[in-house]
Amino acid sequence: MRIGVLTAGGDCPGLNAVIRSVVHRAVAQYDDEVIGFEDGYAGLLDSHYRTLDLNAVSGILARGGTILGSSRLERDRLREACENASDMIHEFGIDALIPIGGEGTLTAARMLSDAGLPVVGVPKTIDNDISSTDRTFGFDTAVGVATEAMDRLKTTAESHQRVMVVEVMGRHAGWIALESGMAAGAHGICLPERAFDPADLVSMVEERFARGKRFAVICVAEGAHPVDGSMDYGHGEIDKFGHERFQGIGTALAYELERRLGKEAKPVILGHVQRGGVPTAYDRVLATRFGWHAVEAAHRGEFGRMTSLRGTDIVMVPLAQAVTELKTVPKDRMEEAESVF
Ligand code: F6P
């Protein structure tokens, strides 16, 4: 079999572990040939690829980023790719294509699959917002980074009697804010799923200081919004990939709290730090299992599906099911988090 693999969309710790696992299983078990397309779907469209043998993936299990490079694809180019899907199969002679990516990548994978390409998807995103899988790799690493950052910020905040507003990633789903906020014992957590009122945060900080506490940490997802009219903050414009350009809620909220409280409030934007560096052991294992199962699915001819974690099992689910809706934080998970701060 000839298998093509690519990584697309925002990178994520664990991508290299999937690539390595695909190559190990395909080459060592089945004597397949694996080719890696460079920079996501762009490599597929522009015929930029290289052979991946066992040596090519040696030593990459713990490495962050992706050895293949990644990029986002504009919708028009994707449509063009779908129109030429059968030409591509003949040009590269691939029997299976394994795209590894988030919502945008899997939507593209579904379109290519519908156009006739033999596709097996592998979900990835630090945001953990893909429905049909309990977890995505990269999320555990991002939560660990954000938790450690807040642990560190607490000690310096306390020394200076400050409020720290820590902005983490999460455009539509607040999983990173929820879990890192809980793990670090943040005193306020703001998620995209529910508009927050800055007045509640002001009360919380005042109550803490009134009982002798000397600091507060608030964890806010980048996609969180204040209740309409509660503070000066607008919606951003939409970029060419359909993503909202955020206005910087961490900075705006820190400014607002400082103004209302008369205490120093500092914004800390964690940004891409959450996506870089070595994956945790959990993410390496999940990524490795996804790669292994993707190759098995390809050999069974199970196309148009993606790997998924259900409990502790890896199962195959239809791509169509995976990309219909985002997995957002449900109300009961928010209530659990609220009960601890
Ligand atoms: O989807 C993953 C993610 O890390 C989001 O949390 C974030 O908003 C986005 O990617 C940022 O992407 P980039 O800066 O790479 O375009």
CSV table of C-alpha atoms and ligand atoms in Angstrom, one decimal:
chain,number,residue,atom,x,y,z
A,1,MET,CA,0.0,0.0,0.0
A,2,ARG,CA,1.1,3.6,-0.6
A,3,ILE,CA,0.0,5.9,2.2
A,4,GLY,CA,0.1,9.7,2.2
A,5,VAL,CA,0.2,11.6,5.5
A,6,LEU,CA,-0.1,15.3,6.1
A,7,THR,CA,-0.5,17.7,9.1
A,8,ALA,CA,-2.7,20.8,8.6
A,9,GLY,CA,-4.1,23.7,10.6
A,10,GLY,CA,-2.6,25.0,13.8
A,11,ASP,CA,0.2,22.8,15.1
A,12,CYS,CA,-0.1,20.8,18.3
A,13,PRO,CA,2.2,18.7,20.5
A,14,GLY,CA,1.9,15.1,19.5
A,15,LEU,CA,1.7,15.5,15.7
A,16,ASN,CA,5.2,13.9,15.3
A,17,ALA,CA,4.2,11.0,17.5
A,18,VAL,CA,1.3,10.3,15.0
A,19,ILE,CA,3.6,10.5,12.0
A,20,ARG,CA,6.1,8.2,13.6
A,21,SER,CA,3.4,5.7,14.6
A,22,VAL,CA,1.9,5.7,11.1
A,23,VAL,CA,5.3,5.0,9.6
A,24,HIS,CA,6.2,2.3,12.1
A,25,ARG,CA,3.0,0.4,11.7
A,26,ALA,CA,2.8,0.8,8.0
A,27,VAL,CA,6.4,0.0,7.1
A,28,ALA,CA,7.3,-2.5,9.8
A,29,GLN,CA,4.1,-4.4,9.8
A,30,TYR,CA,2.8,-4.2,6.2
A,31,ASP,CA,5.9,-3.2,4.2
A,32,ASP,CA,3.9,-0.1,3.0
A,33,GLU,CA,5.5,3.0,1.5
A,34,VAL,CA,4.6,6.2,3.3
A,35,ILE,CA,5.0,9.6,1.8
A,36,GLY,CA,4.6,12.9,3.8
A,37,PHE,CA,3.0,15.9,2.1
A,38,GLU,CA,4.7,19.1,3.2
A,39,ASP,CA,2.9,22.1,4.8
A,40,GLY,CA,-0.6,20.5,4.9
A,41,TYR,CA,-2.9,20.3,2.0
A,42,ALA,CA,-0.7,22.8,0.2
A,43,GLY,CA,1.9,19.9,-0.3
A,44,LEU,CA,-0.8,17.7,-1.8
A,45,LEU,CA,-1.9,20.4,-4.3
A,46,ASP,CA,1.6,21.5,-5.2
A,47,SER,CA,3.1,18.0,-5.2
A,48,HIS,CA,5.6,18.7,-2.4
A,49,TYR,CA,6.2,15.5,-0.6
A,50,ARG,CA,9.0,13.2,0.6
A,51,THR,CA,9.3,9.5,1.5
A,52,LEU,CA,9.1,8.7,5.2
A,53,ASP,CA,11.0,5.6,6.2
A,54,LEU,CA,12.0,4.4,9.7
A,55,ASN,CA,15.0,6.7,9.7
A,56,ALA,CA,13.0,9.7,8.8
A,57,VAL,CA,10.9,9.4,11.9
A,58,SER,CA,13.7,8.4,14.3
A,59,GLY,CA,13.9,10.6,17.4
A,60,ILE,CA,10.7,12.6,16.8
A,61,LEU,CA,8.3,11.0,19.4
A,62,ALA,CA,9.0,13.7,22.0
A,63,ARG,CA,9.5,16.6,19.6
A,64,GLY,CA,6.9,19.4,19.4
A,65,GLY,CA,5.6,20.9,16.1
A,66,THR,CA,5.5,18.8,13.0
A,67,ILE,CA,8.4,17.6,10.8
A,68,LEU,CA,6.1,18.0,7.8
A,69,GLY,CA,5.2,21.6,8.4
A,70,SER,CA,1.6,22.8,8.5
A,71,SER,CA,-0.6,25.5,6.9
A,72,ARG,CA,-4.2,26.5,6.6
A,73,LEU,CA,-5.9,26.2,3.2
A,74,GLU,CA,-8.3,28.7,1.7
A,75,ARG,CA,-11.7,27.4,0.8
A,76,ASP,CA,-11.3,28.1,-2.9
A,77,ARG,CA,-8.1,26.0,-3.1
A,78,LEU,CA,-9.9,23.2,-1.3
A,79,ARG,CA,-12.8,23.2,-3.7
A,80,GLU,CA,-10.2,23.1,-6.6
A,81,ALA,CA,-8.6,20.1,-4.9
A,82,CYS,CA,-11.9,18.3,-4.6
A,83,GLU,CA,-12.6,18.8,-8.3
A,84,ASN,CA,-9.2,17.2,-9.1
A,85,ALA,CA,-9.4,14.4,-6.4
A,86,SER,CA,-9.3,11.5,-8.8
A,87,ASP,CA,-6.3,13.1,-10.7
A,88,MET,CA,-4.5,13.4,-7.5
A,89,ILE,CA,-5.0,9.7,-6.6
A,90,HIS,CA,-3.4,8.7,-9.9
A,91,GLU,CA,-0.6,11.3,-9.8
A,92,PHE,CA,0.6,10.1,-6.4
A,93,GLY,CA,-0.6,6.5,-6.6
A,94,ILE,CA,-1.8,6.7,-3.0
A,95,ASP,CA,-4.1,4.0,-1.7
A,96,ALA,CA,-4.9,6.0,1.5
A,97,LEU,CA,-4.5,9.6,2.7
A,98,ILE,CA,-4.2,10.3,6.4
A,99,PRO,CA,-4.7,14.0,7.2
A,100,ILE,CA,-4.0,14.9,10.8
A,101,GLY,CA,-5.8,18.1,11.9
A,102,GLY,CA,-8.5,19.9,13.7
A,103,GLU,CA,-12.0,21.0,12.6
A,104,GLY,CA,-10.9,22.8,9.4
A,105,THR,CA,-8.6,19.9,8.4
A,106,LEU,CA,-11.2,17.3,9.1
A,107,THR,CA,-13.9,19.2,7.2
A,108,ALA,CA,-11.5,19.3,4.2
A,109,ALA,CA,-10.8,15.6,4.7
A,110,ARG,CA,-14.6,14.9,4.6
A,111,MET,CA,-14.9,16.9,1.3
A,112,LEU,CA,-12.0,15.0,-0.2
A,113,SER,CA,-13.5,11.7,1.0
A,114,ASP,CA,-16.9,12.7,-0.5
A,115,ALA,CA,-15.0,13.5,-3.8
A,116,GLY,CA,-13.7,9.9,-3.8
A,117,LEU,CA,-10.3,10.0,-2.1
A,118,PRO,CA,-9.6,7.1,0.3
A,119,VAL,CA,-9.2,9.2,3.5
A,120,VAL,CA,-8.7,8.2,7.2
A,121,GLY,CA,-8.7,11.2,9.5
A,122,VAL,CA,-6.8,11.7,12.7
A,123,PRO,CA,-8.1,14.5,15.0
A,124,LYS,CA,-5.8,16.9,16.7
A,125,THR,CA,-6.2,20.2,18.5
A,126,ILE,CA,-5.1,21.7,21.8
A,127,ASP,CA,-8.6,23.0,22.1
A,128,ASN,CA,-10.2,19.6,22.6
A,129,ASP,CA,-13.3,20.8,20.8
A,130,ILE,CA,-13.8,18.0,18.2
A,131,SER,CA,-17.0,16.1,18.8
A,132,SER,CA,-16.9,12.3,18.5
A,133,THR,CA,-13.7,11.9,20.4
A,134,ASP,CA,-13.4,12.2,24.2
A,135,ARG,CA,-10.0,13.8,23.9
A,136,THR,CA,-7.6,15.1,21.3
A,137,PHE,CA,-3.8,14.9,21.8
A,138,GLY,CA,-2.2,18.3,22.5
A,139,PHE,CA,-4.9,19.3,25.0
A,140,ASP,CA,-3.1,17.6,28.0
A,141,THR,CA,0.1,19.4,27.1
A,142,ALA,CA,-1.6,22.8,26.8
A,143,VAL,CA,-3.5,22.4,30.1
A,144,GLY,CA,-0.2,21.5,31.8
A,145,VAL,CA,1.6,24.6,30.4
A,146,ALA,CA,-1.3,26.9,31.4
A,147,THR,CA,-1.5,25.3,34.9
A,148,GLU,CA,2.2,25.7,35.5
A,149,ALA,CA,2.0,29.3,34.4
A,150,MET,CA,-0.8,30.1,36.8
A,151,ASP,CA,1.0,28.3,39.7
A,152,ARG,CA,4.0,30.5,39.0
A,153,LEU,CA,1.9,33.7,38.6
A,154,LYS,CA,0.3,33.1,42.0
A,155,THR,CA,3.5,33.6,44.0
A,156,THR,CA,4.5,36.8,42.2
A,157,ALA,CA,0.9,38.1,42.4
A,158,GLU,CA,0.8,37.6,46.1
A,159,SER,CA,4.1,39.4,46.6
A,160,HIS,CA,2.7,42.5,44.9
A,161,GLN,CA,-1.0,42.2,45.9
A,162,ARG,CA,-2.0,42.0,42.2
A,163,VAL,CA,-4.8,40.5,40.1
A,164,MET,CA,-3.4,38.4,37.3
A,165,VAL,CA,-5.7,37.9,34.2
A,166,VAL,CA,-4.3,34.9,32.4
A,167,GLU,CA,-5.6,34.5,28.8
A,168,VAL,CA,-5.4,31.0,27.4
A,169,MET,CA,-6.4,29.6,23.9
A,170,GLY,CA,-9.9,28.5,23.1
A,171,ARG,CA,-11.8,30.3,20.4
A,172,HIS,CA,-15.2,28.7,20.7
A,173,ALA,CA,-14.7,26.1,23.5
A,174,GLY,CA,-13.2,26.8,26.9
A,175,TRP,CA,-11.8,23.4,27.7
A,176,ILE,CA,-8.2,24.7,28.3
A,177,ALA,CA,-9.5,27.5,30.5
A,178,LEU,CA,-11.8,25.2,32.4
A,179,GLU,CA,-9.3,22.4,33.2
A,180,SER,CA,-6.2,24.6,33.7
A,181,GLY,CA,-8.2,27.0,35.8
A,182,MET,CA,-9.5,24.2,38.0
A,183,ALA,CA,-6.0,22.6,38.2
A,184,ALA,CA,-4.4,25.8,39.2
A,185,GLY,CA,-7.1,26.9,41.6
A,186,ALA,CA,-8.0,30.1,39.6
A,187,HIS,CA,-10.4,32.4,41.4
A,188,GLY,CA,-12.4,33.1,38.3
A,189,ILE,CA,-12.8,31.3,35.0
A,190,CYS,CA,-14.3,32.9,31.9
A,191,LEU,CA,-15.3,30.7,29.0
A,192,PRO,CA,-16.6,31.4,25.4
A,193,GLU,CA,-19.7,29.3,26.2
A,194,ARG,CA,-21.1,31.8,28.6
A,195,ALA,CA,-20.8,35.6,28.7
A,196,PHE,CA,-19.3,36.8,32.0
A,197,ASP,CA,-20.1,40.0,34.0
A,198,PRO,CA,-17.0,41.9,35.1
A,199,ALA,CA,-19.0,43.1,38.2
A,200,ASP,CA,-19.0,39.4,39.4
A,201,LEU,CA,-15.2,39.3,39.1
A,202,VAL,CA,-14.9,42.7,40.9
A,203,SER,CA,-17.0,41.3,43.8
A,204,MET,CA,-14.9,38.1,44.0
A,205,VAL,CA,-11.6,40.0,44.2
A,206,GLU,CA,-13.0,42.5,46.8
A,207,GLU,CA,-14.3,39.6,48.9
A,208,ARG,CA,-10.9,37.9,48.8
A,209,PHE,CA,-9.0,41.0,49.8
A,210,ALA,CA,-11.6,41.7,52.5
A,211,ARG,CA,-10.7,38.4,54.2
A,212,GLY,CA,-7.0,39.0,54.0
A,213,LYS,CA,-6.0,37.3,50.7
A,214,ARG,CA,-3.4,39.4,48.8
A,215,PHE,CA,-4.0,38.3,45.2
A,216,ALA,CA,-6.3,36.8,42.7
A,217,VAL,CA,-5.9,34.8,39.5
A,218,ILE,CA,-8.5,34.9,36.7
A,219,CYS,CA,-8.3,32.5,33.8
A,220,VAL,CA,-10.0,33.7,30.6
A,221,ALA,CA,-10.3,31.9,27.3
A,222,GLU,CA,-9.4,34.0,24.3
A,223,GLY,CA,-12.9,33.6,22.9
A,224,ALA,CA,-14.7,34.7,26.1
A,225,HIS,CA,-17.0,37.7,25.9
A,226,PRO,CA,-18.4,40.0,28.5
A,227,VAL,CA,-22.1,40.5,28.9
A,228,ASP,CA,-23.3,43.0,26.3
A,229,GLY,CA,-22.9,46.6,27.6
A,230,SER,CA,-21.0,45.5,30.8
A,231,MET,CA,-17.6,46.8,29.5
A,232,ASP,CA,-16.0,48.2,26.4
A,233,TYR,CA,-15.2,45.2,24.2
A,234,GLY,CA,-16.3,44.5,20.7
A,235,HIS,CA,-16.4,41.5,18.3
A,236,GLY,CA,-13.5,41.3,15.9
A,237,GLU,CA,-13.6,41.0,12.1
A,238,ILE,CA,-13.4,37.6,10.4
A,239,ASP,CA,-10.2,36.6,8.6
A,240,LYS,CA,-9.9,34.7,5.3
A,241,PHE,CA,-10.1,31.3,7.0
A,242,GLY,CA,-13.4,32.3,8.7
A,243,HIS,CA,-11.8,32.9,12.2
A,244,GLU,CA,-12.7,35.9,14.3
A,245,ARG,CA,-9.8,38.1,15.0
A,246,PHE,CA,-9.9,38.6,18.7
A,247,GLN,CA,-9.6,42.0,20.4
A,248,GLY,CA,-7.5,40.8,23.3
A,249,ILE,CA,-9.9,40.0,26.1
A,250,GLY,CA,-7.1,39.4,28.7
A,251,THR,CA,-5.8,42.9,28.3
A,252,ALA,CA,-9.2,44.5,28.1
A,253,LEU,CA,-10.4,42.7,31.2
A,254,ALA,CA,-7.2,43.5,33.2
A,255,TYR,CA,-7.6,47.1,32.3
A,256,GLU,CA,-11.3,47.1,33.3
A,257,LEU,CA,-10.6,45.4,36.7
A,258,GLU,CA,-7.8,47.8,37.5
A,259,ARG,CA,-10.1,50.7,36.8
A,260,ARG,CA,-12.9,49.4,38.9
A,261,LEU,CA,-10.9,47.9,41.8
A,262,GLY,CA,-8.2,50.6,42.1
A,263,LYS,CA,-5.7,47.7,42.4
A,264,GLU,CA,-3.0,46.6,39.9
A,265,ALA,CA,-4.3,44.0,37.4
A,266,LYS,CA,-1.8,42.5,34.9
A,267,PRO,CA,-2.7,40.7,31.7
A,268,VAL,CA,-0.6,37.6,30.9
A,269,ILE,CA,-1.3,36.2,27.4
A,270,LEU,CA,0.0,32.7,27.2
A,271,GLY,CA,-0.6,32.4,23.4
A,272,HIS,CA,1.4,29.9,21.4
A,273,VAL,CA,3.5,28.9,24.4
A,274,GLN,CA,0.6,26.5,25.0
A,275,ARG,CA,1.2,24.8,21.6
A,276,GLY,CA,5.0,24.5,21.6
A,277,GLY,CA,7.5,22.2,23.1
A,278,VAL,CA,7.4,18.5,24.1
A,279,PRO,CA,4.1,16.7,24.4
A,280,THR,CA,3.2,15.1,27.7
A,281,ALA,CA,3.3,11.3,28.1
A,282,TYR,CA,-0.5,11.2,27.8
A,283,ASP,CA,-0.4,13.0,24.5
A,284,ARG,CA,2.4,10.9,23.1
A,285,VAL,CA,0.5,7.7,23.9
A,286,LEU,CA,-2.9,8.9,22.5
A,287,ALA,CA,-1.1,10.2,19.4
A,288,THR,CA,0.7,6.9,18.9
A,289,ARG,CA,-2.5,4.9,19.3
A,290,PHE,CA,-4.3,7.2,16.8
A,291,GLY,CA,-1.5,6.6,14.2
A,292,TRP,CA,-1.6,2.8,14.7
A,293,HIS,CA,-5.4,2.6,14.3
A,294,ALA,CA,-5.4,4.9,11.3
A,295,VAL,CA,-3.1,2.5,9.5
A,296,GLU,CA,-5.2,-0.5,10.5
A,297,ALA,CA,-8.3,1.2,9.3
A,298,ALA,CA,-6.6,2.0,5.9
A,299,HIS,CA,-5.8,-1.7,5.6
A,300,ARG,CA,-9.3,-2.7,6.3
A,301,GLY,CA,-10.5,-0.2,3.7
A,302,GLU,CA,-12.4,1.7,6.3
A,303,PHE,CA,-12.3,5.1,4.6
A,304,GLY,CA,-14.3,8.3,5.3
A,305,ARG,CA,-13.7,7.8,9.0
A,306,MET,CA,-11.5,9.1,11.7
A,307,THR,CA,-9.8,7.7,14.8
A,308,SER,CA,-11.6,8.6,18.1
A,309,LEU,CA,-11.1,7.9,21.8
A,310,ARG,CA,-14.1,6.5,23.5
A,311,GLY,CA,-13.4,5.9,27.2
A,312,THR,CA,-10.1,4.0,26.9
A,313,ASP,CA,-10.8,2.5,23.5
A,314,ILE,CA,-9.9,3.8,20.1
A,315,VAL,CA,-12.8,3.4,17.6
A,316,MET,CA,-13.4,4.6,14.1
A,317,VAL,CA,-16.2,7.2,13.6
A,318,PRO,CA,-17.6,8.7,10.4
A,319,LEU,CA,-15.9,12.0,9.4
A,320,ALA,CA,-19.3,13.3,8.7
A,321,GLN,CA,-20.2,12.9,12.3
A,322,ALA,CA,-17.0,14.4,13.6
A,323,VAL,CA,-17.3,17.8,11.9
A,324,THR,CA,-21.0,18.7,12.3
A,325,GLU,CA,-20.7,20.4,15.6
A,326,LEU,CA,-18.0,21.6,18.0
A,327,LYS,CA,-17.7,20.0,21.4
A,328,THR,CA,-18.2,22.9,23.9
A,329,VAL,CA,-18.1,22.9,27.7
A,330,PRO,CA,-21.5,21.7,29.0
A,331,LYS,CA,-23.3,23.6,31.8
A,332,ASP,CA,-22.6,20.9,34.4
A,333,ARG,CA,-18.8,21.1,33.9
A,334,MET,CA,-19.0,24.9,34.4
A,335,GLU,CA,-21.0,24.4,37.6
A,336,GLU,CA,-18.4,22.0,38.9
A,337,ALA,CA,-15.6,24.6,38.3
A,338,GLU,CA,-17.6,27.4,39.9
A,339,SER,CA,-18.1,25.4,43.1
A,340,VAL,CA,-14.4,25.3,43.8
A,341,PHE,CA,-13.5,29.0,43.5
B,1,F6P,O1,-7.2,25.8,17.1
B,1,F6P,C1,-6.1,25.7,17.8
B,1,F6P,C2,-5.6,27.1,18.1
B,1,F6P,O2,-4.5,27.0,18.9
B,1,F6P,C3,-6.7,28.0,18.8
B,1,F6P,O3,-6.8,27.8,20.2
B,1,F6P,C4,-6.1,29.4,18.5
B,1,F6P,O4,-7.1,30.4,18.5
B,1,F6P,C5,-5.6,29.2,17.1
B,1,F6P,O5,-5.3,27.9,17.0
B,1,F6P,C6,-4.5,30.1,16.8
B,1,F6P,O6,-4.0,29.8,15.5
B,1,F6P,P1,-2.8,30.5,14.7
B,1,F6P,O7,-2.3,31.6,15.6
B,1,F6P,O8,-1.8,29.5,14.5
B,1,F6P,O9,-3.4,30.9,13.5
